[in-house]
Structure formats: structure tokens, C-alpha cells
Amino acid sequence: TIVKKILSKKIQKEGFKMNKITEVKIERGIPTLYVDGQPFWAFAGEVHNSAAYAPDRMEAEIWMKMDQSHLNTLIVPVYWETLEPEEGSYDFSLVDSLLEQAVRFKKKLILLWFGLWKNAESAYVPAWMKQDSETFFRAEMYGGERLNTISPLCWEAVERDAAAFSRLMGHLREVDKNSSVIMVQVENEVGLLGTERDYCRQAEEAFTGNVPDKLMDAAVKSGKIRARETGWPEKADWTVVFGEDAGEIFSAWFFASALERIASVGKKEYPLPCYANVWLKQFPWYAGSYPSGGPVEDMLWVWKAAAPSLFTIAPDIYVPYVSEIMEKYTRPDNPLVIPEVRKDAVTASYALYAYLNCHALCYAPFGIEDLWQKEPDVIPKEVTEALNIDPLSFDMTGTKETLGEVYRLLGEIKSLYLRYRGTTHLKCFLKNAEGEQGCYLKFKSYDMEIRYLPQQVGMPTAAGAVFELDENNFLIVGMMCNVCVHTKPGDHRKVDFIRKEAGTYSDGQWRCRQRQNGDEKIVTMLYDMPECVKMELFKY
Ligand code: DGJ
């Protein structure tokens, strides 16, 4: 038996080595996702919540359609309720179907662990847990009303979740020999709705106790509170230390600690990159109108301190100010991953900006399968209201073609991006708001005036990038803009083209759609389909 044990350990280890597991590496200060040993952009879409209960329908309605929009990755839930229907007995059949389909359709997967918490509720926990609210106690509002959310202080529940999650990760390690799964999201949009914190008995006890030292240290380090030496009372409870933010910080600490436990136990089995997503802080801005305790921007310092096993916090973006959110969640300690984003036509523009400017590892409009349906289901307004989602973000007029073309084109220019990212030779632009007229990008010998075309319903917005290939050669990639070249200030010569071509890349080759001169050289206009213009310039 000892020999057997050693052998099976060896096999396990070598099997594990055979998987080229996904890694996030920092290169020239830029996070890079390595999949199968190569830098990888996840051109993704997230499926609707209930899609993964039915693998057959997924096959016909999703996997078979992905190439239409040049997706290379699908984001799909794994439901705890189906994974562990009886306590301690596991059923991996849905997961196995996903893995099989991913291999057959040559795609990658990001799995969403719908465990203890999903959108501030505990709707995906197995029935045996749902029905035992004695052991698995629920969070309470002030006054004792129970929420349909298991308390983040219920360690008993957290441990069961961690056990199930680690079984899932162990299963992936054993069976996912193709490394189809490239990342895992732990839970989904956690926090408490309707209250800034839990008021159950256990929470009350913790809230009137001292703030944990680790959190105190993190608060001092991030400048939230002054250092302890300068005089904290002996008993520093949450309200004394954090004042009116105490409730939200308390929730963030317990949710983040729970996710840390779950993620770390899972990663011990199989160290895939794990992250948490966030329901953003948005109007009307008070904790509880969005899930309180979730990793909103103000709470990132708590989450970073409590949950180091999560490599990033990923925003779900349905608000109109998408680029602002992308920029906030792009930090040296937080690579940009967007597991859910609006899917109206402007999403194509944001995708371009996310990858080229914010170095996103993943971008995924939500409910991606709707793109491929003749008559997509209308999302009831009750749903968008309950989730505080801008209903316009689900209007897909014009999205299918432009998003697909952005994904395709980005795939083609990836090696150029890898060469120029992080240098002054690559500059990006995006129209953020209706009033914005354009931007002026400065390079070594020439400057580019980019005029944004007016916004139209069902069309992307102005977005793109300029690559300075050498002093006189440029590649412009983008849409909805007009580009005009200038000499540098003080250089009174004029600019003209030696050669100008509009076109695209395919199979790694430049495909000239039109060589341009005469009338066509007067303006350089990019319309709603993403395109490229190559120009060789001279001055006279
Ligand atoms: C955000 C959630 O994370 C998703 O699972 C889904 O519920 C969307 N909102 C809205 O459809």
C-alpha cells in the first residue's frame, strides 16, 4: 500500500505537471495571463444564470455559436446545489459536460462558483443547508428580520462551502487535462442588501468586540485611521474605530475573510487564479442599496488585507460610465478582469479600450447567448429593477457584428500589442461622454488629432488606438472617428502620405481593403465597424 500511495502521488503530481496551468505574470509592470504557456486574452461572454443546468441546450445554443462572435472563452456557473445534492456526496456530471464541450469546441472556461452567496442571497446552497437555518444561520436586519442570506459569520457554512469548493478544484485538477478552465470566480456579487451589516446575535457580539489587529494594521497602512500609538482606547470596537462606516467595513471584513478561506482551501487543491466579482457601488450610494460588504472601491483596502488568495476584484459593469470603472479597477495590485458588462453596441468600443488601454485579461458581456438568438428573451423590468441595472445595457441592437469584429481584430493584432504595450508608441482613445469632441495624441515626429463622430443609437462609440511603428509609420485601429495628422509644434512643414491603406489583419497578414489617395486621402474616417489604417508619412 505504501508503494501504491507513492505511485498515485507521483501520477497525481505528474498529471498536474502536464496541465500547463494558467498563471498571471507581471511583465514590464503589466499583468499578463498565461494560458497553455502563451499570453492570452480571454475574449469572453458570460452565460445567463440558468444556462448551465442544461448541457444539451448549451451545446446547440451557445457552444456552437461562439465562433460567430470570435469568443475564445465562456464564463459559466457551477451550482453548489447540483454539485453536492446530499451532504458529502458529490455529482460532477454538469462540470464534466462543460469540460468535454470546451475541449470539443476548442474553447476555454472561466467557472463561477455559485456557492454560499450569489447576488447577496444564498439561493444556490444545497437544500440540506437551505432548510437548516439553525446550524446555518441567516443574516438579520436591525430588529431581527431574517434575510435569505446565510450570515458571513456562520463559519460552519463557510467550512462546508470551502469543502465543496476544494472538491471541485480537486476534480478539475484530476480531469481537466487540457487545462480548459483558466480561472475561477469565488461566489458572485457578495454582500448584504437592505442593511449595512448583519444584526444577528453572533454579529452583535463581534461588532461590540475589538476590531481584529490585522484589520487595524491594514487601516493604518492605507491611511484610514491614525496609528494606534497615538492613542486608541483600550477597547477599540468597530464604531469607535470606523465611525459611520463601521457597519460596511464589518461586513466587508467577514465576507472577505470567508472568501479567503474558501479560495485558499480550493487553491491548495489546484492553484488556478481565483477572483471575486463586485456589484458596484452606485446610485443611491448607501451601503445596503448595493450589497454591503462586497468589494466596492472604498472597501478594496479591506478585501486586499483579508483575502490575499484572490488575485483580483472584478467589476460587473452595467453603469453608463464604463471606462471610469475600468480605470478604477486597474491597479498594480488589481489586474482588470470584467466578467460581466453591458451588451449594448458601445460594449464593442469598451472592449477595445479594456484590452489595449487597461490591459484587461478578460472582457465578457453578460447573457452572451442572447446575441445569437433570432428573438432574444426580453429581460423583465422587474429583474433590471431588482438588480439596479440600466435596462439600456441589455439592448443589443448593433452589438453582434461590432463586438465580434473587435474580438477578431484584437486576436490578429495581439503580437503588436505585446510588443508596444506600456511604451509611448501605443496610445489609446475612447469617447467617454456625449460632449467630448476628441483628443490629441502626441508622438515623436507627428501628432494625431482624433475627432469623435457623433453618438448614434445602436452604434459603438469612438474608440481605438494608434501604434507608432517607427518615426514615419503608424497603424490606427478603431472606429467612429476621423484622424488628422499634424507636424510637431514649431515644425512648419506640412504632412502628406507616402502610402495610405485602409484594411484589416487576417491570419496574421495585413489585408488592404483600399489603397487611398486623391479624395480618399483628404480624410481618414473610421466608421462603426472596427478597421485599421496604415500610413507612411513624410513632411515637406
Ligand atoms: C449580476 C449578476 O452577477 C449576474 O449573475 C446576473 O444576475 C446579472 N447581474 C443580471 O442579469
Coordinates of C-alpha atoms and ligand atoms in Angstrom, one line a residue:
T1 CA 0.0 0.0 0.0
I2 CA 2.9 2.4 0.7
V3 CA 4.2 1.8 -2.8
K4 CA 0.7 2.3 -4.2
K5 CA 0.4 5.5 -2.3
I6 CA 3.7 6.8 -3.5
L7 CA 2.9 5.9 -7.1
S8 CA -0.5 7.5 -7.0
K9 CA 1.0 10.7 -5.6
K10 CA 3.6 10.6 -8.4
I11 CA 0.9 10.2 -11.0
Q12 CA -1.1 12.9 -9.5
K13 CA 1.9 15.2 -9.4
E14 CA 2.9 14.4 -13.0
G15 CA -0.6 14.7 -14.2
F16 CA -0.7 18.0 -12.5
K17 CA 2.6 19.0 -14.2
M18 CA 1.1 18.1 -17.6
N19 CA -1.5 20.7 -17.2
K20 CA 0.0 24.0 -18.2
I21 CA -1.9 25.8 -15.5
T22 CA -3.0 29.4 -16.0
E23 CA -0.8 32.0 -14.4
V24 CA -0.9 35.7 -14.1
K25 CA 2.6 37.1 -14.6
I26 CA 3.6 40.8 -14.4
E27 CA 5.7 41.8 -17.4
R28 CA 7.0 45.4 -17.7
G29 CA 4.6 46.2 -14.9
I30 CA 1.7 44.9 -16.9
P31 CA -0.3 41.8 -15.8
T32 CA -0.4 39.1 -18.4
L33 CA -2.5 36.0 -18.4
Y34 CA -0.6 32.9 -19.5
V35 CA -2.7 30.1 -20.8
D36 CA -1.1 27.0 -22.3
G37 CA 2.2 28.8 -21.8
Q38 CA 1.2 31.7 -24.0
P39 CA -0.1 35.3 -23.3
F40 CA -3.8 35.1 -23.6
W41 CA -6.7 37.5 -23.9
A42 CA -10.0 36.0 -22.8
F43 CA -12.5 37.2 -25.4
A44 CA -15.4 36.1 -23.4
G45 CA -19.1 36.2 -22.7
E46 CA -20.9 35.1 -19.5
V47 CA -24.0 32.9 -20.0
H48 CA -27.3 33.5 -18.2
N49 CA -27.5 32.2 -14.7
S50 CA -29.6 29.1 -15.5
A51 CA -27.9 28.1 -18.8
A52 CA -25.6 25.5 -17.2
Y53 CA -28.4 23.3 -15.9
A54 CA -29.0 22.1 -19.4
P55 CA -25.8 21.0 -21.3
D56 CA -27.7 19.9 -24.4
R57 CA -29.2 23.3 -24.8
M58 CA -25.9 24.9 -24.2
E59 CA -24.4 22.8 -26.9
A60 CA -26.8 23.9 -29.6
E61 CA -27.5 27.5 -28.4
I62 CA -24.1 28.5 -27.1
W63 CA -21.1 26.4 -27.8
M64 CA -22.0 26.0 -31.5
K65 CA -22.5 29.8 -31.9
M66 CA -19.4 31.2 -30.2
D67 CA -17.3 31.4 -33.3
Q68 CA -19.8 33.7 -34.9
S69 CA -18.6 36.3 -32.5
H70 CA -15.0 35.1 -32.2
L71 CA -15.2 34.2 -28.5
N72 CA -12.5 32.0 -27.2
T73 CA -13.8 31.7 -23.6
L74 CA -17.1 31.1 -21.9
I75 CA -18.0 32.1 -18.4
V76 CA -20.3 29.6 -16.8
P77 CA -21.7 28.9 -13.4
V78 CA -21.2 25.8 -11.3
Y79 CA -24.1 25.4 -8.8
W80 CA -23.4 24.1 -5.4
E81 CA -26.9 22.8 -5.1
T82 CA -26.3 20.3 -8.0
L83 CA -22.7 19.6 -7.1
E84 CA -23.5 18.4 -3.5
P85 CA -27.2 17.5 -3.6
E86 CA -26.7 15.2 -0.5
E87 CA -24.3 16.4 2.2
G88 CA -20.9 14.8 1.5
S89 CA -21.8 13.2 -1.8
Y90 CA -20.8 14.9 -5.0
D91 CA -22.1 14.9 -8.5
F92 CA -19.7 16.4 -11.1
S93 CA -21.7 15.5 -14.2
L94 CA -22.6 19.1 -15.1
V95 CA -18.9 20.1 -14.7
D96 CA -17.7 17.2 -16.8
S97 CA -20.1 18.1 -19.6
L98 CA -18.7 21.6 -19.6
L99 CA -15.1 20.3 -19.7
E100 CA -16.0 17.9 -22.5
Q101 CA -17.7 20.6 -24.5
A102 CA -14.9 23.1 -24.0
V103 CA -12.4 20.6 -25.4
R104 CA -14.6 19.7 -28.4
F105 CA -15.3 23.3 -29.3
K106 CA -11.7 24.3 -28.5
K107 CA -12.6 27.0 -26.0
K108 CA -11.5 28.0 -22.6
L109 CA -13.7 28.2 -19.5
I110 CA -14.0 30.5 -16.5
L111 CA -16.1 28.9 -13.8
L112 CA -18.3 30.8 -11.4
W113 CA -18.6 29.1 -8.1
F114 CA -22.2 29.8 -7.1
G115 CA -21.8 28.7 -3.6
L116 CA -22.9 30.3 -0.3
W117 CA -23.6 33.7 -1.9
K118 CA -24.9 34.9 -5.2
N119 CA -26.2 38.5 -5.6
A120 CA -26.3 38.9 -1.8
E121 CA -28.5 35.8 -1.4
S122 CA -27.9 32.2 -0.5
A123 CA -30.1 30.8 -3.3
Y124 CA -27.6 28.2 -4.7
V125 CA -26.8 26.4 -1.4
P126 CA -27.9 22.8 -1.4
A127 CA -31.4 22.0 0.0
W128 CA -29.9 20.4 3.1
M129 CA -28.3 23.6 4.0
K130 CA -31.2 25.8 3.0
Q131 CA -33.5 24.0 5.3
D132 CA -31.3 24.0 8.4
S133 CA -31.2 27.6 9.4
E134 CA -30.4 26.6 13.0
T135 CA -26.9 25.4 12.1
F136 CA -26.5 27.6 9.0
F137 CA -27.9 30.8 10.5
R138 CA -29.0 33.7 8.4
A139 CA -28.1 37.3 8.5
E140 CA -30.6 39.6 10.1
M141 CA -31.7 43.2 9.6
Y142 CA -31.9 45.5 12.6
G143 CA -35.0 44.4 14.5
G144 CA -34.5 40.7 13.7
E145 CA -36.0 40.2 10.2
R146 CA -34.1 37.3 8.6
L147 CA -32.5 37.7 5.2
N148 CA -32.3 35.0 2.6
T149 CA -28.5 35.3 3.1
I150 CA -26.5 33.0 5.3
S151 CA -24.6 35.1 7.7
P152 CA -20.9 35.7 6.8
L153 CA -20.2 35.0 10.4
C154 CA -21.6 31.4 10.1
W155 CA -18.2 29.7 9.9
E156 CA -20.0 26.3 9.9
A157 CA -21.4 27.2 6.5
V158 CA -18.2 28.7 5.2
E159 CA -16.3 25.5 6.0
R160 CA -18.9 23.4 4.1
D161 CA -18.6 25.7 1.2
A162 CA -14.8 25.5 1.3
A163 CA -15.0 21.7 1.5
A164 CA -17.3 21.6 -1.6
F165 CA -15.2 24.1 -3.5
S166 CA -12.0 22.2 -2.7
R167 CA -13.6 19.0 -4.1
L168 CA -14.5 20.9 -7.2
M169 CA -10.9 22.2 -7.6
G170 CA -9.5 18.7 -6.9
H171 CA -11.8 17.3 -9.5
L172 CA -10.6 19.9 -12.0
R173 CA -7.0 19.0 -11.2
E174 CA -7.7 15.4 -11.9
V175 CA -9.9 15.6 -15.0
D176 CA -9.1 18.8 -16.8
K177 CA -6.1 17.5 -18.6
N178 CA -6.5 20.1 -21.3
S179 CA -6.4 23.0 -18.9
S180 CA -9.7 24.2 -20.2
V181 CA -10.5 26.0 -17.0
I182 CA -8.4 29.1 -16.8
M183 CA -9.8 31.0 -13.8
V184 CA -12.4 30.6 -11.1
Q185 CA -14.7 33.2 -9.6
V186 CA -15.4 32.5 -6.0
E187 CA -19.1 33.3 -5.2
N188 CA -20.9 36.0 -7.0
E189 CA -21.5 39.6 -6.0
V190 CA -21.4 39.0 -2.2
G191 CA -22.7 41.4 0.4
L192 CA -26.0 42.2 2.2
L193 CA -28.9 44.0 0.6
G194 CA -31.2 46.1 2.7
T195 CA -28.8 46.6 5.6
E196 CA -25.3 47.8 6.1
R197 CA -24.5 44.9 8.3
D198 CA -25.7 41.7 9.9
Y199 CA -27.5 42.2 13.3
C200 CA -27.9 38.5 14.3
R201 CA -26.7 37.6 17.8
Q202 CA -23.3 36.4 16.6
A203 CA -22.8 39.5 14.6
E204 CA -23.8 41.8 17.5
E205 CA -21.2 40.1 19.7
A206 CA -18.5 40.6 17.1
F207 CA -19.5 44.1 16.4
T208 CA -19.2 45.2 20.0
G209 CA -15.8 43.4 20.4
N210 CA -12.5 44.7 19.3
V211 CA -11.5 45.2 15.7
P212 CA -9.1 42.4 14.7
D213 CA -5.4 43.5 14.8
K214 CA -4.9 42.6 11.1
L215 CA -7.7 44.9 10.1
M216 CA -6.4 47.7 12.3
D217 CA -2.9 47.4 10.7
A218 CA -4.4 47.5 7.2
A219 CA -6.5 50.5 8.2
V220 CA -3.4 52.4 9.4
K221 CA -1.4 51.3 6.4
S222 CA -4.0 52.6 4.0
G223 CA -4.4 55.8 5.8
K224 CA -8.0 55.1 7.0
I225 CA -7.2 55.6 10.7
R226 CA -4.3 57.0 12.7
A227 CA -1.7 54.7 14.2
R228 CA -2.5 53.1 17.5
E229 CA 0.4 54.6 19.3
T230 CA -1.2 57.9 19.0
G231 CA -3.8 56.8 21.5
W232 CA -6.7 54.3 20.9
P233 CA -8.8 53.4 23.9
E234 CA -8.1 50.0 25.3
K235 CA -11.4 48.8 23.9
A236 CA -11.5 49.8 20.3
D237 CA -14.7 48.4 18.9
W238 CA -15.9 48.9 15.3
T239 CA -17.9 52.1 15.9
V240 CA -15.1 53.7 17.9
V241 CA -12.6 52.9 15.2
F242 CA -14.6 53.4 12.0
G243 CA -17.4 55.7 12.9
E244 CA -20.3 55.8 10.5
D245 CA -18.5 53.4 8.1
A246 CA -18.2 50.7 10.7
G247 CA -21.2 48.6 9.5
E248 CA -19.9 48.3 5.9
I249 CA -16.3 47.7 6.9
F250 CA -17.5 45.0 9.4
S251 CA -19.5 43.3 6.5
A252 CA -16.5 43.6 4.2
W253 CA -14.2 42.0 6.7
F254 CA -16.4 39.0 7.3
F255 CA -17.3 38.4 3.6
A256 CA -13.7 38.8 2.6
S257 CA -12.4 36.5 5.3
A258 CA -15.0 33.9 4.3
L259 CA -13.9 34.1 0.6
E260 CA -10.3 33.9 1.7
R261 CA -11.0 30.7 3.5
I262 CA -12.9 29.2 0.5
A263 CA -10.4 30.3 -2.1
S264 CA -7.3 29.3 -0.2
V265 CA -8.6 25.8 0.6
G266 CA -9.6 25.4 -3.1
K267 CA -6.3 26.7 -4.4
K268 CA -4.4 24.2 -2.2
E269 CA -6.1 21.5 -4.3
Y270 CA -5.5 23.2 -7.6
P271 CA -3.9 26.7 -7.8
L272 CA -5.9 28.3 -10.6
P273 CA -6.2 32.1 -10.4
C274 CA -9.3 32.9 -8.3
Y275 CA -11.1 36.2 -8.1
A276 CA -14.2 37.8 -6.7
N277 CA -16.7 40.0 -8.6
V278 CA -18.5 43.0 -7.4
W279 CA -21.9 44.6 -7.7
L280 CA -20.7 48.2 -7.9
K281 CA -21.4 51.0 -5.5
Q282 CA -23.8 53.2 -7.4
F283 CA -26.8 55.4 -7.0
P284 CA -28.3 55.8 -4.4
W285 CA -24.9 55.1 -2.9
Y286 CA -25.7 54.0 0.6
A287 CA -24.4 50.6 1.8
G288 CA -27.3 48.1 1.5
S289 CA -28.7 49.7 -1.6
Y290 CA -25.8 47.8 -3.2
P291 CA -24.6 44.7 -1.4
S292 CA -22.8 46.0 1.7
G293 CA -19.5 44.3 2.4
G294 CA -18.9 43.5 -1.3
P295 CA -15.5 44.6 -2.7
V296 CA -16.7 48.1 -3.9
E297 CA -13.9 50.5 -4.5
D298 CA -14.0 52.0 -0.9
M299 CA -13.7 48.6 0.6
L300 CA -10.8 47.3 -1.6
W301 CA -8.3 48.0 1.2
V302 CA -10.3 45.6 3.5
W303 CA -10.5 43.0 0.8
K304 CA -6.9 43.2 -0.1
A305 CA -5.9 42.7 3.5
A306 CA -8.3 39.9 4.3
A307 CA -8.3 37.9 1.0
P308 CA -4.8 37.7 -0.5
S309 CA -5.7 34.4 -2.2
L310 CA -7.9 36.4 -4.7
F311 CA -5.7 37.7 -7.4
T312 CA -8.1 40.4 -8.4
I313 CA -11.5 42.0 -7.8
A314 CA -13.5 42.1 -10.9
P315 CA -16.2 44.7 -11.6
D316 CA -19.6 43.9 -13.2
I317 CA -20.3 47.0 -15.2
Y318 CA -23.8 48.0 -16.2
V319 CA -23.5 51.7 -15.3
P320 CA -23.0 54.1 -18.3
Y321 CA -19.6 55.3 -17.1
V322 CA -17.9 52.1 -18.0
S323 CA -14.4 53.5 -18.6
E324 CA -14.3 55.2 -15.2
I325 CA -14.9 51.9 -13.6
M326 CA -12.4 50.0 -15.7
E327 CA -9.7 52.6 -14.8
K328 CA -10.6 52.3 -11.1
Y329 CA -10.3 48.6 -11.0
T330 CA -7.0 48.6 -13.0
R331 CA -4.3 48.9 -10.3
P332 CA -0.9 47.4 -9.8
D333 CA -2.4 45.1 -7.2
N334 CA -5.6 44.5 -9.3
P335 CA -5.4 43.3 -12.9
L336 CA -8.5 44.1 -14.9
V337 CA -11.0 41.3 -15.3
I338 CA -14.5 42.1 -16.4
P339 CA -16.7 39.0 -16.0
E340 CA -19.9 41.0 -16.7
V341 CA -20.5 44.1 -18.7
R342 CA -23.4 45.8 -20.6
K343 CA -24.1 44.5 -24.0
D344 CA -25.4 47.4 -26.0
A345 CA -23.4 48.4 -29.1
V346 CA -21.0 50.6 -27.1
T347 CA -19.6 47.4 -25.5
A348 CA -17.5 46.8 -28.6
S349 CA -15.8 50.2 -28.0
Y350 CA -15.2 49.4 -24.3
A351 CA -13.8 46.1 -25.2
L352 CA -11.2 47.7 -27.4
Y353 CA -10.3 50.1 -24.6
A354 CA -10.3 47.5 -21.9
Y355 CA -7.7 45.3 -23.7
L356 CA -5.5 47.9 -25.3
N357 CA -5.5 50.6 -22.7
C358 CA -6.3 48.9 -19.4
H359 CA -4.6 45.6 -20.3
A360 CA -7.7 43.6 -19.4
L361 CA -7.2 39.9 -19.1
C362 CA -10.9 39.2 -19.8
Y363 CA -13.9 41.0 -21.0
A364 CA -17.4 39.5 -21.1
P365 CA -20.8 40.9 -21.9
F366 CA -23.4 39.2 -19.7
G367 CA -26.1 36.9 -21.2
I368 CA -23.9 36.4 -24.3
E369 CA -26.2 33.8 -25.8
D370 CA -28.8 36.5 -26.5
L371 CA -26.5 37.7 -29.3
W372 CA -27.1 34.6 -31.3
Q373 CA -30.9 34.3 -30.8
K374 CA -33.3 35.5 -33.5
E375 CA -35.6 36.9 -30.9
P376 CA -33.8 37.2 -27.6
D377 CA -35.8 37.0 -24.5
V378 CA -36.7 40.4 -23.1
I379 CA -35.3 40.8 -19.6
P380 CA -38.3 41.7 -17.4
K381 CA -38.1 45.1 -16.0
E382 CA -38.7 43.5 -12.5
V383 CA -35.2 41.9 -12.9
T384 CA -33.4 45.0 -14.0
E385 CA -35.1 47.0 -11.2
A386 CA -34.3 44.4 -8.5
L387 CA -30.6 44.4 -9.6
N388 CA -30.4 48.1 -10.2
I389 CA -29.3 47.6 -13.8
D390 CA -29.6 50.2 -16.5
P391 CA -32.2 48.5 -18.8
L392 CA -30.5 50.1 -21.9
S393 CA -27.4 48.0 -21.1
F394 CA -29.3 44.9 -22.4
D395 CA -30.3 46.4 -25.7
M396 CA -28.2 44.5 -28.3
T397 CA -29.0 46.4 -31.5
G398 CA -25.8 46.5 -33.4
T399 CA -23.7 44.6 -30.9
K400 CA -23.3 41.3 -32.6
E401 CA -21.3 42.4 -35.6
T402 CA -19.1 45.0 -33.9
L403 CA -18.2 43.1 -30.8
G404 CA -17.3 40.0 -32.9
E405 CA -15.1 42.1 -35.2
V406 CA -13.4 43.7 -32.2
Y407 CA -12.6 40.3 -30.7
R408 CA -11.4 39.0 -34.1
L409 CA -9.2 42.1 -34.9
L410 CA -7.7 42.1 -31.4
G411 CA -6.8 38.5 -31.8
E412 CA -5.0 39.5 -35.0
I413 CA -3.0 42.4 -33.5
K414 CA -2.1 40.7 -30.2
S415 CA 1.5 40.4 -31.1
L416 CA 1.7 44.1 -32.0
Y417 CA 0.1 44.9 -28.6
L418 CA 2.5 42.7 -26.8
R419 CA 5.4 44.5 -28.5
Y420 CA 4.2 48.1 -27.8
R421 CA 2.2 47.9 -24.6
G422 CA 3.5 50.0 -21.8
T423 CA 5.5 52.2 -24.2
T424 CA 4.9 55.7 -25.6
H425 CA 4.4 54.1 -29.1
L426 CA 0.9 52.9 -28.2
K427 CA -1.8 55.4 -27.3
C428 CA -5.5 54.7 -26.9
F429 CA -8.6 56.8 -27.0
L430 CA -12.3 56.5 -26.0
K431 CA -15.2 58.8 -26.1
N432 CA -16.5 58.8 -22.6
A433 CA -19.4 61.2 -22.8
E434 CA -21.6 62.9 -25.3
G435 CA -19.9 66.3 -25.1
E436 CA -16.4 65.0 -25.8
Q437 CA -15.2 66.1 -29.2
G438 CA -11.9 64.2 -29.5
C439 CA -8.4 64.0 -28.3
Y440 CA -4.8 64.9 -29.4
L441 CA -2.2 62.2 -29.2
K442 CA 1.4 63.2 -29.3
F443 CA 4.2 61.1 -30.9
K444 CA 7.9 61.7 -31.8
S445 CA 7.6 63.4 -35.2
Y446 CA 3.8 63.8 -35.7
D447 CA 0.7 64.3 -33.6
M448 CA -2.7 62.8 -34.2
E449 CA -5.9 64.8 -33.9
I450 CA -8.7 62.3 -33.3
R451 CA -12.2 63.7 -33.8
Y452 CA -15.0 61.6 -32.4
L453 CA -18.1 61.0 -34.6
P454 CA -21.5 61.8 -33.0
Q455 CA -23.0 59.0 -31.0
Q456 CA -25.9 57.1 -32.6
V457 CA -28.3 54.6 -31.2
G458 CA -27.3 51.1 -31.9
M459 CA -23.7 52.0 -32.8
P460 CA -20.5 51.8 -30.9
T461 CA -18.8 54.9 -29.6
A462 CA -15.4 56.3 -30.8
A463 CA -12.6 54.2 -29.5
G464 CA -9.3 52.9 -30.8
A465 CA -5.5 53.0 -30.6
V466 CA -2.6 54.4 -32.5
F467 CA 0.6 52.4 -32.9
E468 CA 3.7 54.4 -33.8
L469 CA 5.5 51.6 -35.7
D470 CA 8.5 53.8 -36.4
E471 CA 9.0 57.6 -36.8
N472 CA 7.0 57.8 -40.0
N473 CA 4.8 54.7 -39.9
F474 CA 1.6 54.4 -38.0
L475 CA -1.2 51.9 -37.6
I476 CA -4.6 53.2 -36.4
V477 CA -7.1 50.7 -35.1
G478 CA -10.5 51.9 -34.2
M479 CA -14.0 53.1 -35.0
M480 CA -16.3 56.1 -35.1
C481 CA -13.6 58.8 -35.6
N482 CA -11.8 60.9 -38.1
V483 CA -8.0 61.1 -37.8
C484 CA -5.9 64.1 -38.9
V485 CA -2.1 64.2 -38.8
H486 CA -0.1 67.2 -37.7
T487 CA 3.6 68.0 -37.6
K488 CA 5.0 68.9 -34.2
P489 CA 4.6 72.4 -32.8
G490 CA 7.3 74.7 -34.2
D491 CA 7.8 72.4 -37.2
H492 CA 6.2 74.4 -40.0
R493 CA 6.4 71.8 -42.7
K494 CA 3.3 70.1 -44.0
V495 CA 2.5 66.4 -43.7
D496 CA 1.5 64.1 -46.5
F497 CA 1.3 60.4 -47.2
I498 CA 3.8 58.3 -49.0
R499 CA 1.3 55.5 -48.7
K500 CA -2.0 55.1 -47.0
E501 CA -4.1 51.9 -46.8
A502 CA -7.3 51.0 -45.1
G503 CA -7.9 47.4 -44.2
T504 CA -7.6 44.8 -41.5
Y505 CA -5.5 41.9 -40.4
S506 CA -6.4 38.3 -41.0
D507 CA -4.4 35.1 -40.4
G508 CA -1.7 37.4 -39.2
Q509 CA -1.4 39.2 -42.5
W510 CA -2.2 42.7 -43.4
R511 CA -5.2 42.8 -45.8
C512 CA -5.5 46.0 -47.7
R513 CA -9.2 46.8 -48.4
Q514 CA -8.4 50.0 -50.3
R515 CA -5.2 51.9 -51.1
Q516 CA -6.1 55.5 -50.6
N517 CA -5.1 58.7 -52.4
G518 CA -6.8 61.6 -54.1
D519 CA -10.2 62.2 -52.5
E520 CA -9.7 59.3 -50.1
K521 CA -6.6 60.8 -48.6
I522 CA -8.3 64.0 -47.6
V523 CA -10.0 62.5 -44.6
T524 CA -9.2 59.4 -42.6
M525 CA -12.5 58.2 -41.4
L526 CA -13.3 55.1 -39.4
Y527 CA -16.9 54.2 -39.1
D528 CA -18.9 51.7 -36.9
M529 CA -17.0 48.6 -37.9
P530 CA -13.6 48.5 -36.3
E531 CA -11.0 48.9 -39.0
C532 CA -7.3 49.7 -39.4
V533 CA -5.5 52.4 -41.4
K534 CA -1.8 52.1 -42.1
M535 CA 0.1 55.2 -43.1
E536 CA 3.6 56.1 -44.1
L537 CA 4.1 59.8 -43.7
F538 CA 6.6 62.5 -44.9
K539 CA 7.0 66.2 -44.4
Y540 CA 7.6 68.9 -47.0
Ligands
DGJ1 C1 -25.2 40.5 -12.0 C2 -25.1 39.1 -11.5 O1 -23.8 38.8 -11.1 C3 -25.5 38.1 -12.7 O2 -25.4 36.8 -12.2 C4 -26.8 38.4 -13.1 O3 -27.8 38.3 -12.1 C5 -26.8 39.9 -13.7 N1 -26.5 40.7 -12.6 C6 -28.2 40.4 -14.2 O4 -28.8 39.6 -15.1

